Short mmCIF file of C-alpha atoms in Angstrom, two decimals:
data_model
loop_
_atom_site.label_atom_id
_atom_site.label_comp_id
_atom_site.label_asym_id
_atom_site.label_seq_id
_atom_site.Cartn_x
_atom_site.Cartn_y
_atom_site.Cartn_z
CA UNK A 157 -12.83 117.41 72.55
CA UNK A 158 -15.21 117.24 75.69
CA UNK A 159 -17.92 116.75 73.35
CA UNK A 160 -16.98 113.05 72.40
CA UNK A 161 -18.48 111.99 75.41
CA UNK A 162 -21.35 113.74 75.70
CA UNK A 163 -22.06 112.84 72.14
CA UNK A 164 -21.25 108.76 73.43
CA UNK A 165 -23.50 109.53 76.21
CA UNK A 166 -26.43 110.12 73.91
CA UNK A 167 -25.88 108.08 71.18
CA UNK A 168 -25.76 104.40 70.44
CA UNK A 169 -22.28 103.33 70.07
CA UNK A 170 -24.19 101.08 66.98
CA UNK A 171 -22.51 103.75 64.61
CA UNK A 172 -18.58 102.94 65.44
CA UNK A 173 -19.41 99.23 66.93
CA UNK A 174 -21.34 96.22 66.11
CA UNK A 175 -20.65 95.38 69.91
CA UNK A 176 -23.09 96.10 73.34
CA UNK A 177 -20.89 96.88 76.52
CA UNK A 178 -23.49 97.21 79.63
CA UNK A 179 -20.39 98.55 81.45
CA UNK A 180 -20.76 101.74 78.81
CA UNK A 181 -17.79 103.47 77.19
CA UNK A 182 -14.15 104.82 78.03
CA UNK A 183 -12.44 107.41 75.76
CA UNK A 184 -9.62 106.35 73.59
CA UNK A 185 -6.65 108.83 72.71
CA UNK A 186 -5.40 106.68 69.45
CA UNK A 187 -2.26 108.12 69.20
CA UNK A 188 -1.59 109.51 72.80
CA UNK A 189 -2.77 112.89 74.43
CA UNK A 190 -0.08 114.63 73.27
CA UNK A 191 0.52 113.55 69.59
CA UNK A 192 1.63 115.74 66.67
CA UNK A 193 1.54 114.76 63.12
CA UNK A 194 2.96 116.94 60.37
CA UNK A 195 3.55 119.37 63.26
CA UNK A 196 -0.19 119.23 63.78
CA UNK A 197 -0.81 119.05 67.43
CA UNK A 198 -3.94 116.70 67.61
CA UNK A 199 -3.73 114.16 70.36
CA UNK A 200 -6.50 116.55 72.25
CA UNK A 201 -8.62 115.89 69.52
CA UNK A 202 -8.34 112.62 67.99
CA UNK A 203 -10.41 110.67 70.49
CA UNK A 204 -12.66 108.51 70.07
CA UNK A 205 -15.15 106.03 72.30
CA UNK A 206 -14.81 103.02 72.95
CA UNK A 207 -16.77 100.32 74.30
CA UNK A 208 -15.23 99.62 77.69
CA UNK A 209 -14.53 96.12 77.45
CA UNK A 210 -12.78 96.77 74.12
CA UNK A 211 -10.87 100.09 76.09
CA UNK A 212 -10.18 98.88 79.88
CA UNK A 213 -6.59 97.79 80.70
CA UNK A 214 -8.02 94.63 82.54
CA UNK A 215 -10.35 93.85 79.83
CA UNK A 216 -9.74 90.55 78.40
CA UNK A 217 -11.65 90.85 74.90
CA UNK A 218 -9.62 89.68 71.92
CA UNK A 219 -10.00 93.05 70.14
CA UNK A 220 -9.38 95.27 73.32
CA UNK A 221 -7.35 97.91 71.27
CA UNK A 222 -5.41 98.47 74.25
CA UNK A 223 -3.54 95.06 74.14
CA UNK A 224 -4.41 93.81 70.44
CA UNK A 225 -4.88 97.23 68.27
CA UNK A 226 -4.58 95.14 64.84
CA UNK A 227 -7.29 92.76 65.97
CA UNK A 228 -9.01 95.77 66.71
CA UNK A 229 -8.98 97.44 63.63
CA UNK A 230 -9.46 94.25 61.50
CA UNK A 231 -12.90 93.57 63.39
CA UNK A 232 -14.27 97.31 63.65
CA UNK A 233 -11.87 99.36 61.30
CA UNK A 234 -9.30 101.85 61.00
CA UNK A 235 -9.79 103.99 63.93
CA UNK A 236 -9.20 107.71 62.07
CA UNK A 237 -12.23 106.36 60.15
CA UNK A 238 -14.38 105.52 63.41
CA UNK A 239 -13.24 109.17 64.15
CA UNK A 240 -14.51 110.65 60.91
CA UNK A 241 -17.95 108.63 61.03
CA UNK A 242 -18.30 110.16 64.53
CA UNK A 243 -17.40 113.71 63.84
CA UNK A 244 -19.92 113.10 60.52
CA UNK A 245 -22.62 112.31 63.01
CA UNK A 246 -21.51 115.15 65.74
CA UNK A 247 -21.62 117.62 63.05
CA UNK A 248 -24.93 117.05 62.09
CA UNK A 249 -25.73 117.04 65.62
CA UNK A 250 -24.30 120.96 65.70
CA UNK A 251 -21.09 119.89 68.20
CA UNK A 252 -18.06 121.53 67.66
CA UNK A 253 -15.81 120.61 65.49
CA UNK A 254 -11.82 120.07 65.14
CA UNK A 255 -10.15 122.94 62.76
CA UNK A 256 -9.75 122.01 59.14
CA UNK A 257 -6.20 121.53 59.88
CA UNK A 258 -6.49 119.31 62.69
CA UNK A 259 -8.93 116.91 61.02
CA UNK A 260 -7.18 116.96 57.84
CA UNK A 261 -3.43 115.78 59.96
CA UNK A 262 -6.00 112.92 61.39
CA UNK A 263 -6.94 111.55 58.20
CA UNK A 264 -3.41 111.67 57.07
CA UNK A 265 -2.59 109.42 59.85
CA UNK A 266 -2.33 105.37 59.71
CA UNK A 267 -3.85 105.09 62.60
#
C-alpha cells in the first residue's frame, strides 16, 4: 500500500498520534510483511505510519512499538484501529483501498 506514505506525507500525523516527530515518519508492518490471517494474505497491506521516534530501532521512546508494543497501544491505541482511522481518512481522500476481504482479516486481528 504505497499510498500510506504519500498519504503521511501530506497529512498531519495529528489523526493516529497526539505526538510531533521533527525527524517525520517510518512505515510500520504490524504484523510483518508477509502475514496471513484466516488465510488472508495482508502483511502488504496492513501498514501503518508511524512517528519515527516511536518506529526507529535506536529510538529510545517508552512507547517505541518496536521495543514496547503494549506501551504503545495503551498510549495511542490498538493499531488495526490506527489503520482503520487512516484508511477512513485515505478514502475520503480518493486513495486506493485494500479489498473487502483484506480489510475485513485486519479488523479481525488483535493486533
Amino acid at each position: 500500500m504505497s499510498d500510506v506514505a504519500e498519504w503521511a506525507n501530506n497529512n498531519n500525523l495529528d489523526l493516529l498520534y497526539d505526538y510531533d516527530d521533527p525527524k517525520g515518519f517510518q512505515l510500520h508492518h504490524v504484523l510483518g510483511r508477509s502475514a496471513k490471517h484466516n488465510k488472508v494474505a495482508i502483511g502488504h497491506w496492513f501498514i501503518i505510519p508511524v512517528p519515527f521516534e516511536l518506529h526507529d530501532i535506536y529510538g529510545k521512546h517508552d512507547c517505541n512499538v518496536t521495543h514496547h508494543k503494549h506501551r504503545f497501544t495503551d498510549e495511542y491505541g490498538m493499531q488495526r484501529l490506527l489503520f482503520i482511522d487512516m484508511v477512513d481518512d485515505m478514502r475520503m481522500e480518493m486513495y486506493a483501498m485494500p479489498p473487502t476481504e483484506v480489510l475485513n482479516s485486519i479488523m479481525d486481528t488483535n493486533a
